[in-house]
Each structure stands twice: as structure tokens, then as C-alpha cells.
């Protein structure tokens, strides 16, 4: 780029540039002038072309770091944006630019009125750089989740008050003089409308606690934040206790109140730490993990994980520096693996000690994707799949195969022991008359029945299937419905015909009329596989005639079930054993917004000569207990490790934390919606408002409000709105139980701002004031009748040295 | 003005080619959009939806006009396409009342090419789509709900939704479209009954829901009326009107429909007149959306570009007058469009990409008018109007041609944007972007002038001179493609670039074309980059030959400002054409320089007081700074080199490209915190 200047870094004195390079003749300070003379380094830094070159380097460096994140995320770098822009080459580059600016300005630009602009700009940039060093050098920021309330529990016989953080479905038990209480947070409502009192019409935060006392029936207690006088009990099915018993509280010994739940820490962004504590202890001991990777997989063996894509092997071994307060002398922790995006997965393999037959099938529909199915013969809930279409059994010998019914119908059995009546009825459309159909009398008894409906393979809980029949029964005195499950011991009677949620018996109170026994055998699957102990696989298909079969089949054989449907048994394990390992999620299935939410480390714990390995999933916050967890938003997954001598410790993989200048509590948290209210869409949110209070020398400060664009400051840190607890869709008033505050310091921003303002002022001067000054001078000199040449020379001399 | 300036073959080729290409492309897009669509039915033409223009719908936290609501919802379904040439309002109501008409009708817009191609593969395999139909579907990108609910397509979509990086989002869009098309969603979201007592925190109610509930309940409407907050007899009247409308619609009785619409509209408006939004605002909003968000104004700008170009190059006073007049009209139309948007949304339009692009162009127009007035007697006249006309034309053309990417729906702004500093910051930044565009236009004119001087001077070979602009164009196209391939957004693949299609047309097989295409791109990129680097190096030696730079360093704006009778300025004497272009570039560049820097600083001020973090190394921030670094380089290079005009023009264009990279690639591909503008 040196096209108009001779090389300037040569030691020999350079000739004066005749075409407009800066001219030392104009400089009042002789020492500062010569660019060839003196130190070659000084000469180099006096060169504007060096500045141009450095600026181009800066452009390239920041383009690569910003537009090509994969580059700085490569194994060698493993850098966040912040780290890339604070890596030493960047610092050196910026420092060189600053030196260049300083030297050029001082040596080459005479400080005169016309050059005030460029001096100001350059001074501004240097001040900005100095401010940045201070700012970025001390920068720390992170997040602090602050929960709204803590439920304090007091009762006679308790040594200290108990309690739990207010989040729906949280539960705790407390031992009191009267016995064991179980308390569950039933619901919270931040939109509760006060109906009486001086604040009638205002909205308050209501918490409903379900209380299961040692004796007597369960009741609910409703508490209002800020209005302890309105605390009252509600008896299920009867209404407010004051209406039923004349007293507001059912149990006056049990005292519940809502307290602040102060937060003392914030967790530092983009950091890693391990937390350790004894099982049962409250406080975590933090162990920072410097030097941890961030974006790439580090495993020493492919056996440690499940993976779909080729995984490069790259071992890591990071010794964890356990502090003395962890009291873990003699124990060593090593991080020996890291996965940036993985989930724990269970897969089966042969090699268990007990029989556990497992069959894997692939159903293939023409044109569709194969649908994999996994069946476990000895697990009642995983025996069947595809809505009961396919079933897997384990039979001791070939003879038992005959029992596989060729008739797949369902059967209803009715017996009246007193009359010695036993009936087995095949369930057909005719038998199923519905709940207003005709009754069928059972001969020789006082009973009549009708089959209302059957439900097969109902998923009553995740992975738990049941079949049931609704059978209406009638005697001379009454009519009722019996719900008959395939597992007969779970059958029960309803008080009348049909199901009414208000009168249906609770799970613990279910009974059947013993005079009549009804059983239900659901239809067996149309497709039955049976494994024999010798590893052979038998299949029976009661399908359309042309496709029906009953025979032994091979693994991998495609069995045609219908014109377009085939099933392929892909593997059979007789002693299947579950293997749980992290599954490395393929790149294409990683959510870009997930951050490090799905990262994991492998922790090797050596204690007394034994080493055990644990995969620990990342938990963003080191909460005191699992009661603070919010699945999907901030998971919390500590693991327990048994050490030598039976000592049990909990370990948690999270990030570093810093103590806040003072504990902070969330007094109030409010959502402000656009017209029409909040609908679950972010477009309808107008703002959030958190009222914070800080524990300042023994008392809470007055509430300080934080909302978007309006942070608050306390003790050198700024607190701003970062994340929140949204209401469940369609349930205004739910959620809103915590806010996540962003916390950060901002040292030196005023210095940076001053630098910026100076540079802007300098630009305006250099661009718009200086040319006018010069034009005026020219006009004046022209008026003095000086020769045109003189003017031109002045122009030449003054121009190049100033912007 | 000295220096010969007249229209040359190259101008006709370059500008004429650009304009023709733009126009042809626009016409092609239009044709694609309407291909296969039949004319609206007689019923559709006979229905008069004007009574609904003043009816408000509450949705997405806003009270918007029915037309605006229908535009937003039909856009979810059929993207930028219209169905059967019907108005969006008609389509909305027709889908609501006669859903059966649409189950086999091509209504769902599938924007993503990868997903569309795979769906068509499956449909072709099953024989649901004849091979001949495929091409039409591929250009129109519309599929019918029937096709999309085909079992095999469903299982394909299920597997595509597992790919979160490339295809999950388009699949989600398809499912959203299918869900929204359901009458219960369209009806339920048509919330036209104001909340009781004008409460703003309660949702409005949908008359469709009310009628559905009324039909399942007994004849007594009073509990419903209480829930909705309307008197029983009024609700009765509304229910009757709605039922009448539905019946008339289903039996295609247009007269009845029009009567019931009028009745319904006046009944709804009279429910709580005090809380109802202003009729005039609703009418403007409807009008704005019926006018296609006024993005067609680019055509008016195009009309002004031609005479302004003639005025700049040939100095014809008539062309200047005509050009400025058309430019003035175009600017007034654009002002109207910005103003209407401001008025109906109640906020200054700078909250999403559509608004950022159009408002930025408008700011450029404001500045151009001011500069034109100041420069009206100087040699720089017409240049600013021309620059602004080109910039506005390009900006409005892009929103006109890419309505699916730059969505013109009016929505609430996110909470973070409710801030005065952020307002100033975004406005100053987008303004500076427009000014950078203006500078790029005059910089291009400078390079053209330099090119013509070389051509006339006969020092360089003509072939080489013809190669340079071609290399510049090729570098812009292939550089873009190489960048996309390196950054690899959503699996961008050079093998599927348009070069493959060109090769195929040249007679290569599909497989060979796909294999060759990346080499063509990289080859063209390498060759054109080499040519340009060579030219740049060569230009250094030419500095002594070309004597265009007497203007000096940074005096252009003050020379411009001082163009009164007393000022001693060369601009009034006889500057060369290149000097004038250089001076105009400097006038705008200096403004852009200060505005960009001040805008970045203001953004930092906002970020600091909003998060306690003035600078976060967000890609958008970094590339704004990168653009500024280019201008810093420009200022210092201009100080040092002899051939100032040339290097200024080159760097001004490079700065412009960095800015565009920030706006397009960073926004849509490497989005960070600033993804809204």
C-alpha cells in the first residue's frame, strides 16, 4: 500500500516527500518532525499507512469472529464472542492502533486551531480505549433468579419453622407435635381480586396450599401476599370454612405465612463450575472449572456415548481443584469428558442376569417411514404396542404356543358366587348396548347387566396401558356402573349410572359390591410374537385370510400383514439389559436457542482407590434444593456419589456464582399486556415490572422497580429484566412466581462515553468548521493581495497533516 | 462543467440493463404469483366488503381493521399469493363460511424450496401430482390442504421437523397454515365484539364463538350476553345478522350478503361507541392494506431515475425539471405511506425489517431534498435526488418483490423498543444507511466517469476496459454465493444455485450441472477478483495521469454550503465531472460518517442504561463498527493517496457492501439481538 511514500521503516533518513506528505518544516518542535531520523520504531508508528493497515486487520479479525462463529468455536479456540474479542491478538491489535494514533498525533499533527478536530477525535478514541480497558477488564455479568415468596410453616412441636418456595406442585412434610403434615402448593394466582377490605377491587397475589393434616380430611388454605388477615381455609366440597364451621381456619395450630425468598447470588454468564456438598447439607461449595471447552465433544472412547454421526475422539482430563472447605481430602475429581449438546438415553443390549425378552420391530407402510416398536414380554405395560395391535409373549416351550388364540375377541365374565352362576360372554357389537340400552337379566339371580362400552389399551399413565369395560348393573334397589379393568383388582363401583367427577370415589376409597364379580379379558392382539428360551421366534397374525399366518419366523424377515403393510422383527434379546449413556444429538437437531442447556460433563471421582464415573447434566443455577427447579426452563439435576467409607456427597454441574452486594427479594412482579390482555404470544406483552428490595444493614430498602429499559442500580451492580415465569396459556394469573434478573457491573462507562462525545464533536469540527476557517483565511489572504502560489503552498502544507 | 459527459453505450447497457432486469424480474414474479389462478368468481366480485372497513378486530394485542386482520391471517396461509384473485378479506370470510371449497384448492404457501421439493417428490410417487403439474406447483409454491394431509406427506413432514436447523421452521409454518385455515380458528380469532365497558385488559369476543355456543344452548341468550358484556337484545340482533350472513354467503346471495354486512358492521360499531377505535383510523388502515402497503411506489421512483440520470449526464434543464417533479411525487407518495403507517399503528414505523427498509429510504429522500435545495446552484445539483431515487427504488422494490421475507403486517413492537434512546439510535442508524447508499450511487458515477476517461484516452485496451465492469458484476454475484456457502445458512448449497440451471440449459446433464456449478461459482469468483485486484493495483500508477483531484481533501461540503455569490469556490467555476461526483460523494460520506458513529454510540448508551452493558460484541454491533472502520480507512487513505477520487469511490462502495452484508446476512442468517431491525 506504500504507493506515495517511500518505505518509512528504514533507518536511513528519507527524503522529504515532495507531493504532500507531512512536512516537518512547518512543525514548531524540531525534535518531533523528522520521520526518518531517530528511532525506526517511532518512525514506523508515525506512519498513517500503518494505521490503515492495522484498521484493515481489525476489520478482518472482527469479521471472522462475528460472521463465522464456527471458526472461533473450533477445537483450538473454543471461544465465545466475548472471549474472541478479548484474546491477546485482539488486545495487541488495539494497543498498536492506540500507540499509532498517539505517536502520529503528537509527532505529525501540529496543535493549531485548524487541527483541533483531529486532535479531539484522536483524543476521544484514546479515552474510549482507556475506558474500555477498565470496563472490559472488570466486566462481570450474570443472572439471578428471584422467587416471589417462601411459605413459612409454624406449628407447635417444631424446633424451627419449616417451609418451601412457592411454586405450584411443590410439596413438603413437617413433623409437629400433632403428627405429620403434608403441604402442597396447589396454585398461585397473581390476578386475585380482593372482594372486601379497604383495598377491595385491587389485585393481589394469592397462594393456595393443600394441607393434609395428621388426622381429619384434607383442606386448602388460601393466603394473600400483603394481607395476612385474609388467610382462610376452604373445605373441599363444602366451601369456605367460615361458612361451615364459623371459624376462618380449620386448623388454628398450623400457622402459614408468606415471606420473601431472598437471593444472595448471581450466576456468571459463560462460566463453568462444579458444586459439591454432603447429602443433607444446605450450602453448596463452589469449585470453578477454568479451561473447560464449550462447543465441541471431548470423549476418550466412543463407548461412552451413543452417537449417530462420526465422533472425533479427543480426550480431556481436567483436574478439579477441590477447596479445603469441601472437606474432600483423599478424594480427587477429574472432568474427563464434555458434550455440548446431549441427552441421556436408554438402549438395550444382551447380557442381563435374568430373562428379559425384548423384541424390536419395524412397521413399514408403503411410502412411509419405518416405525420402530420395542416390546418387553415380561413388563405388563410394555408388552403391547400400536394401540394393542401387536403383542409380545415369552413362552416356556413349544406347547404353550398352542395357547396363542386364533380367536382374538374380548370376553366379559360375570359370576354371582351366591347363586353359583358363571358366565363367559364374547364381546360383540350386539353385546355392547350403550348406557341407555336394554338390560339383560342374569338368570337365577337378582342382577341384570348391560355393557355400556369398552376402552382398550388406554394409556392411563405414560407407558402404562389398561383396558376397561363400563358395565351397568341393576338390582331391585339400585342401579350403578362398575368400571371393570383387565387387572380385576383395580375395578370399582360408581355411586350411580355414569361417571360424575364430583361423586366418583377417590382412588383410595374405591370398592366393589362383593355380591357380583365381573371380569374383562381384552381382545388379544391381532399380531402376536412369542419368544422361546432357545431364541426362536414364533408369530401369529389373525389378519385378512390371504395374509394370516402362524409360524416360526426369522429375525430380519419381512412379514406381510396387509397389501401395503409389512412388519420386520429386527432384533430379539432374551436377557436384555438397559444401558444408559448420553446420546450426542446430531447437529441438525440442535436448537440454536438452547445455549448450553443440554451440555454435560463426565466426572471421574476417585476415592479410596476406586474410581467411578458420572455424567452430569448442566444446571444453570446452583439452587438449594430441587424445589426450585423448573423443568424445561431451569433444570436442576444434582447427582449423588457414594465415597469411600459410606459418605455421600451431591455434585452439580453449573456455572460460577458471585455474591450479590446484598440479598435481593422480589416484592411484586407484574405483567403489563397490550389491549386484549396476554394471550401467550410475545406480541401481546407490553412490559414487565419487578419491584425489588435489597437487604440493607438489617432492613429491606424501599421497593425499586425494574422493567424493560429501566434497570435499577444497587451496590455497584445494575439489575435488569432478563427472563420471567410466563402464565400458562389461557390461565391469566398463573405463573409469575419468579423473575430472572440480569446482573452486571459497568465500570468506566462514563469514561467511554466522554471519549465518544469528544470524537463526535471532533468530527463535526474537522468536517464542517475547519474548512470554513480555512476558506476565510484564504479569502483574507487573497484580499491582502498575496500571490496565488503562496496560498497553494499553505494549502499543501496544512492539509495533509489534519483531517 | 468541463469534461465530456454524454450518454454512452455503457450507460445504456448498464443502467438500461439493470432497469430492464428489475422490471422483468418483477413481472416474472407477478406472473408466477398469478399463474394458474382463475379470475374471482361472480359472487366474489359482487360481494362488497366496504362496510367492514371500519370494523375493528382485536388480535395480537392490537385493535386493527378487518382488512388488516384478514391480510395478516391470509398471509400466514398463502404467503404473498392471492387465491383465485380474491381480496384477502373475501378469502378470509369464504374460508370461514365455506371451508369445503378450499380443501382441494391450492392455498398453502410453502416458501422453503427444500421442503417443497421433497413434498412434491412424495406426491409424484403417489401419483397425486402429475409430472406435468410439478413445475407449475414449484413456481407457484402453493399446495392444497388435501395434498398436505396425505399420509405419506405427513410422515415426511414429521421427519423434516426433526431437522431443527434447516426444515423444522418451514414445517411449522405449514402446520400453522393448516391450523389457521380451520373455520373455528378463523371464526374464533375474529374478535369483533368489544370487551365490556371498554376494558383494555380483557379480550374482545368473537361473534362466531357466540353463535356456535348459542346454537348448542337453549334459546336463552342472557348468560352469553352477560359473559360477553352486551345487552341481550343487541346480541340477539348480532346473532341474527351473523346467521343471516352465513346463510346468504353459503347460498352465494351477494345482495343478501351485502345487506347483512352493513347491518352487522353498524350493529358492532354501536355496541360501545365510546371505547371503539376511531373510524377514520380503521378506514385508513384498510385502505393502506388494500393498496398493497404502497410498495409499488418504486415504479414512480424508477420513472424519476431516468430523467435525473439524463439531467446529470447531459445537463438538460428539461430533464432536471421533469426528474425532480417525478421524484417529488414519488417522495410525497412515500411520505404518505410512512405517515399512514405511523398514524394507524400509533408509533413511528421503525420496528421491523419492512419498516426499517422503507423508513431508511424515506430518510434518504428527506436528506436528498435538503441537499438539493442547498446545492441548487452548484454543479452538484441533481446528484442527491438521483442517489435517493435509486436507493428508494431499490428499497421499495425489495419489499415489493419479497413480501414473504419483508412482511408488511402491522404489529406491536417488543417491549425493549419502547425507549427514547433506542428510537433515536435506530433512526440515526437507518438514516446513515440510506446516506451510505446515496454515497455509493455517486461513487459509481465517479467510477463510470473514470472508466470513460480511460476509454477515450485509449491508454488501456478496450477489451480490458470492457472486462472490468463485467468482473465487478460477476464478483458481486459470486461473492455473495461464496459467502453464503461458507456461512452455510440453512444448508445453502452451491450445487443448487442458479448456475446449475444455466448449465443444464447449456446441455449438460442434471448431475454434471450440479457437480460443475460450485466450480463455476468459485472460478468466476477467482477470475473476477483477480481482474479487479489487478485493476486496483494498476490504478495506483494511473494517479499521475488523471488530474481530477484538485478539489483536495474534505472541503466539499463547505464549498457546497458556501456556494453563495461571494464564496470563492471552484464548484461554480468549471469543475470536471469527476470532481463533481467526488465532491458529492464526500458531502454524503461525511454525513454518513458522523451519523453512523453517533448512531453506534447512541446504541451503546441505550444498551448501557437498559442492560448495564454498552457493548456486547453482538454480530450486528460488530458489523456496524466494521462499516465504520471502512470509512475510517477511507478518510485516512484519502489523506495520503494522490488519486483521491478513485480510492474514495472504491472504498465508499466497499463500505456500502459491508453495510448491506450487515443488513441482509447478519440479520437473516447470523441473527443476534438486533434481529428486529
PDB file of N, CA and C in Angstrom, chain A residues 710-746:
ATOM      1  N   UNK A 710     -35.501  -0.146  31.889  1.00  0.00           N
ATOM      2  CA  UNK A 710     -35.447   0.670  33.089  1.00  0.00           C
ATOM      3  C   UNK A 710     -34.875  -0.175  34.224  1.00  0.00           C
ATOM      4  N   UNK A 711     -33.560  -0.381  34.194  1.00  0.00           N
ATOM      5  CA  UNK A 711     -32.955  -1.185  35.248  1.00  0.00           C
ATOM      6  C   UNK A 711     -32.795  -0.382  36.525  1.00  0.00           C
ATOM      7  N   UNK A 712     -32.416  -1.068  37.568  1.00  0.00           N
ATOM      8  CA  UNK A 712     -32.154  -0.347  38.808  1.00  0.00           C
ATOM      9  C   UNK A 712     -30.731  -0.654  39.232  1.00  0.00           C
ATOM     10  N   UNK A 713     -30.174   0.182  40.094  1.00  0.00           N
ATOM     11  CA  UNK A 713     -28.784   0.034  40.489  1.00  0.00           C
ATOM     12  C   UNK A 713     -28.733  -0.164  41.987  1.00  0.00           C
ATOM     13  N   UNK A 714     -27.907  -1.092  42.432  1.00  0.00           N
ATOM     14  CA  UNK A 714     -27.685  -1.219  43.871  1.00  0.00           C
ATOM     15  C   UNK A 714     -26.292  -1.789  44.091  1.00  0.00           C
ATOM     16  N   UNK A 715     -25.531  -1.154  44.901  1.00  0.00           N
ATOM     17  CA  UNK A 715     -24.218  -1.667  45.289  1.00  0.00           C
ATOM     18  C   UNK A 715     -23.271  -1.878  44.127  1.00  0.00           C
ATOM     19  N   UNK A 716     -23.335  -1.016  43.124  1.00  0.00           N
ATOM     20  CA  UNK A 716     -22.390  -1.128  42.020  1.00  0.00           C
ATOM     21  C   UNK A 716     -22.824  -2.069  40.912  1.00  0.00           C
ATOM     22  N   UNK A 717     -23.954  -2.701  41.069  1.00  0.00           N
ATOM     23  CA  UNK A 717     -24.450  -3.581  40.012  1.00  0.00           C
ATOM     24  C   UNK A 717     -25.763  -3.053  39.453  1.00  0.00           C
ATOM     25  N   UNK A 718     -25.973  -3.321  38.176  1.00  0.00           N
ATOM     26  CA  UNK A 718     -27.259  -3.000  37.579  1.00  0.00           C
ATOM     27  C   UNK A 718     -28.090  -4.261  37.505  1.00  0.00           C
ATOM     28  N   UNK A 719     -29.380  -4.092  37.757  1.00  0.00           N
ATOM     29  CA  UNK A 719     -30.319  -5.215  37.708  1.00  0.00           C
ATOM     30  C   UNK A 719     -31.331  -4.924  36.613  1.00  0.00           C
ATOM     31  N   UNK A 720     -31.462  -5.836  35.689  1.00  0.00           N
ATOM     32  CA  UNK A 720     -32.438  -5.618  34.616  1.00  0.00           C
ATOM     33  C   UNK A 720     -33.247  -6.883  34.370  1.00  0.00           C
ATOM     34  N   UNK A 721     -34.359  -6.708  33.672  1.00  0.00           N
ATOM     35  CA  UNK A 721     -35.281  -7.818  33.409  1.00  0.00           C
ATOM     36  C   UNK A 721     -34.665  -8.747  32.361  1.00  0.00           C
ATOM     37  N   UNK A 722     -34.451 -10.029  32.701  1.00  0.00           N
ATOM     38  CA  UNK A 722     -33.814 -10.940  31.743  1.00  0.00           C
ATOM     39  C   UNK A 722     -34.730 -12.073  31.307  1.00  0.00           C
ATOM     40  N   UNK A 723     -35.446 -12.692  32.207  1.00  0.00           N
ATOM     41  CA  UNK A 723     -36.365 -13.776  31.842  1.00  0.00           C
ATOM     42  C   UNK A 723     -37.482 -13.792  32.874  1.00  0.00           C
ATOM     43  N   UNK A 724     -38.517 -14.540  32.593  1.00  0.00           N
ATOM     44  CA  UNK A 724     -39.669 -14.483  33.501  1.00  0.00           C
ATOM     45  C   UNK A 724     -40.408 -15.792  33.504  1.00  0.00           C
ATOM     46  N   UNK A 725     -41.412 -15.869  34.354  1.00  0.00           N
ATOM     47  CA  UNK A 725     -42.223 -17.064  34.533  1.00  0.00           C
ATOM     48  C   UNK A 725     -43.577 -16.789  33.893  1.00  0.00           C
ATOM     49  N   UNK A 726     -43.759 -17.174  32.633  1.00  0.00           N
ATOM     50  CA  UNK A 726     -44.991 -16.792  31.942  1.00  0.00           C
ATOM     51  C   UNK A 726     -46.191 -17.587  32.441  1.00  0.00           C
ATOM     52  N   UNK A 727     -47.378 -16.991  32.385  1.00  0.00           N
ATOM     53  CA  UNK A 727     -48.571 -17.736  32.767  1.00  0.00           C
ATOM     54  C   UNK A 727     -48.801 -18.885  31.791  1.00  0.00           C
ATOM     55  N   UNK A 728     -49.448 -19.924  32.273  1.00  0.00           N
ATOM     56  CA  UNK A 728     -49.831 -20.996  31.362  1.00  0.00           C
ATOM     57  C   UNK A 728     -50.827 -20.418  30.384  1.00  0.00           C
ATOM     58  N   UNK A 729     -50.826 -20.941  29.181  1.00  0.00           N
ATOM     59  CA  UNK A 729     -51.702 -20.397  28.164  1.00  0.00           C
ATOM     60  C   UNK A 729     -53.161 -20.465  28.622  1.00  0.00           C
ATOM     61  N   UNK A 730     -53.818 -19.342  28.460  1.00  0.00           N
ATOM     62  CA  UNK A 730     -55.239 -19.303  28.789  1.00  0.00           C
ATOM     63  C   UNK A 730     -55.521 -19.234  30.270  1.00  0.00           C
ATOM     64  N   UNK A 731     -54.491 -19.178  31.117  1.00  0.00           N
ATOM     65  CA  UNK A 731     -54.750 -19.101  32.556  1.00  0.00           C
ATOM     66  C   UNK A 731     -54.095 -17.864  33.114  1.00  0.00           C
ATOM     67  N   UNK A 732     -54.740 -16.747  32.885  1.00  0.00           N
ATOM     68  CA  UNK A 732     -54.202 -15.498  33.379  1.00  0.00           C
ATOM     69  C   UNK A 732     -54.115 -15.573  34.894  1.00  0.00           C
ATOM     70  N   UNK A 733     -53.025 -15.115  35.439  1.00  0.00           N
ATOM     71  CA  UNK A 733     -52.867 -15.157  36.892  1.00  0.00           C
ATOM     72  C   UNK A 733     -51.979 -16.288  37.343  1.00  0.00           C
ATOM     73  N   UNK A 734     -51.849 -17.346  36.510  1.00  0.00           N
ATOM     74  CA  UNK A 734     -50.922 -18.411  36.862  1.00  0.00           C
ATOM     75  C   UNK A 734     -49.509 -17.943  36.525  1.00  0.00           C
ATOM     76  N   UNK A 735     -48.526 -18.767  36.842  1.00  0.00           N
ATOM     77  CA  UNK A 735     -47.135 -18.363  36.587  1.00  0.00           C
ATOM     78  C   UNK A 735     -46.768 -17.170  37.464  1.00  0.00           C
ATOM     79  N   UNK A 736     -45.870 -16.329  36.970  1.00  0.00           N
ATOM     80  CA  UNK A 736     -45.470 -15.099  37.657  1.00  0.00           C
ATOM     81  C   UNK A 736     -44.880 -15.361  39.040  1.00  0.00           C
ATOM     82  N   UNK A 737     -44.286 -16.538  39.247  1.00  0.00           N
ATOM     83  CA  UNK A 737     -43.757 -16.855  40.564  1.00  0.00           C
ATOM     84  C   UNK A 737     -42.285 -16.510  40.727  1.00  0.00           C
ATOM     85  N   UNK A 738     -41.625 -16.181  39.646  1.00  0.00           N
ATOM     86  CA  UNK A 738     -40.245 -15.733  39.782  1.00  0.00           C
ATOM     87  C   UNK A 738     -39.910 -14.799  38.631  1.00  0.00           C
ATOM     88  N   UNK A 739     -38.827 -14.080  38.804  1.00  0.00           N
ATOM     89  CA  UNK A 739     -38.288 -13.289  37.715  1.00  0.00           C
ATOM     90  C   UNK A 739     -36.802 -13.627  37.646  1.00  0.00           C
ATOM     91  N   UNK A 740     -36.230 -13.569  36.471  1.00  0.00           N
ATOM     92  CA  UNK A 740     -34.779 -13.759  36.387  1.00  0.00           C
ATOM     93  C   UNK A 740     -34.174 -12.400  36.068  1.00  0.00           C
ATOM     94  N   UNK A 741     -33.338 -11.932  36.972  1.00  0.00           N
ATOM     95  CA  UNK A 741     -32.728 -10.622  36.795  1.00  0.00           C
ATOM     96  C   UNK A 741     -31.368 -10.778  36.136  1.00  0.00           C
ATOM     97  N   UNK A 742     -31.102  -9.942  35.178  1.00  0.00           N
ATOM     98  CA  UNK A 742     -29.740  -9.835  34.678  1.00  0.00           C
ATOM     99  C   UNK A 742     -28.978  -8.948  35.653  1.00  0.00           C
ATOM    100  N   UNK A 743     -27.751  -9.307  35.979  1.00  0.00           N
ATOM    101  CA  UNK A 743     -26.952  -8.526  36.915  1.00  0.00           C
ATOM    102  C   UNK A 743     -25.619  -8.235  36.248  1.00  0.00           C
ATOM    103  N   UNK A 744     -25.190  -7.006  36.291  1.00  0.00           N
ATOM    104  CA  UNK A 744     -23.899  -6.704  35.674  1.00  0.00           C
ATOM    105  C   UNK A 744     -23.314  -5.418  36.222  1.00  0.00           C
ATOM    106  N   UNK A 745     -21.991  -5.294  36.118  1.00  0.00           N
ATOM    107  CA  UNK A 745     -21.363  -4.038  36.519  1.00  0.00           C
ATOM    108  C   UNK A 745     -21.031  -3.248  35.257  1.00  0.00           C
ATOM    109  N   UNK A 746     -20.703  -2.007  35.443  1.00  0.00           N
ATOM    110  CA  UNK A 746     -20.446  -1.150  34.278  1.00  0.00           C
ATOM    111  C   UNK A 746     -19.408  -0.101  34.644  1.00  0.00           C
TER     112      UNK A 746
END
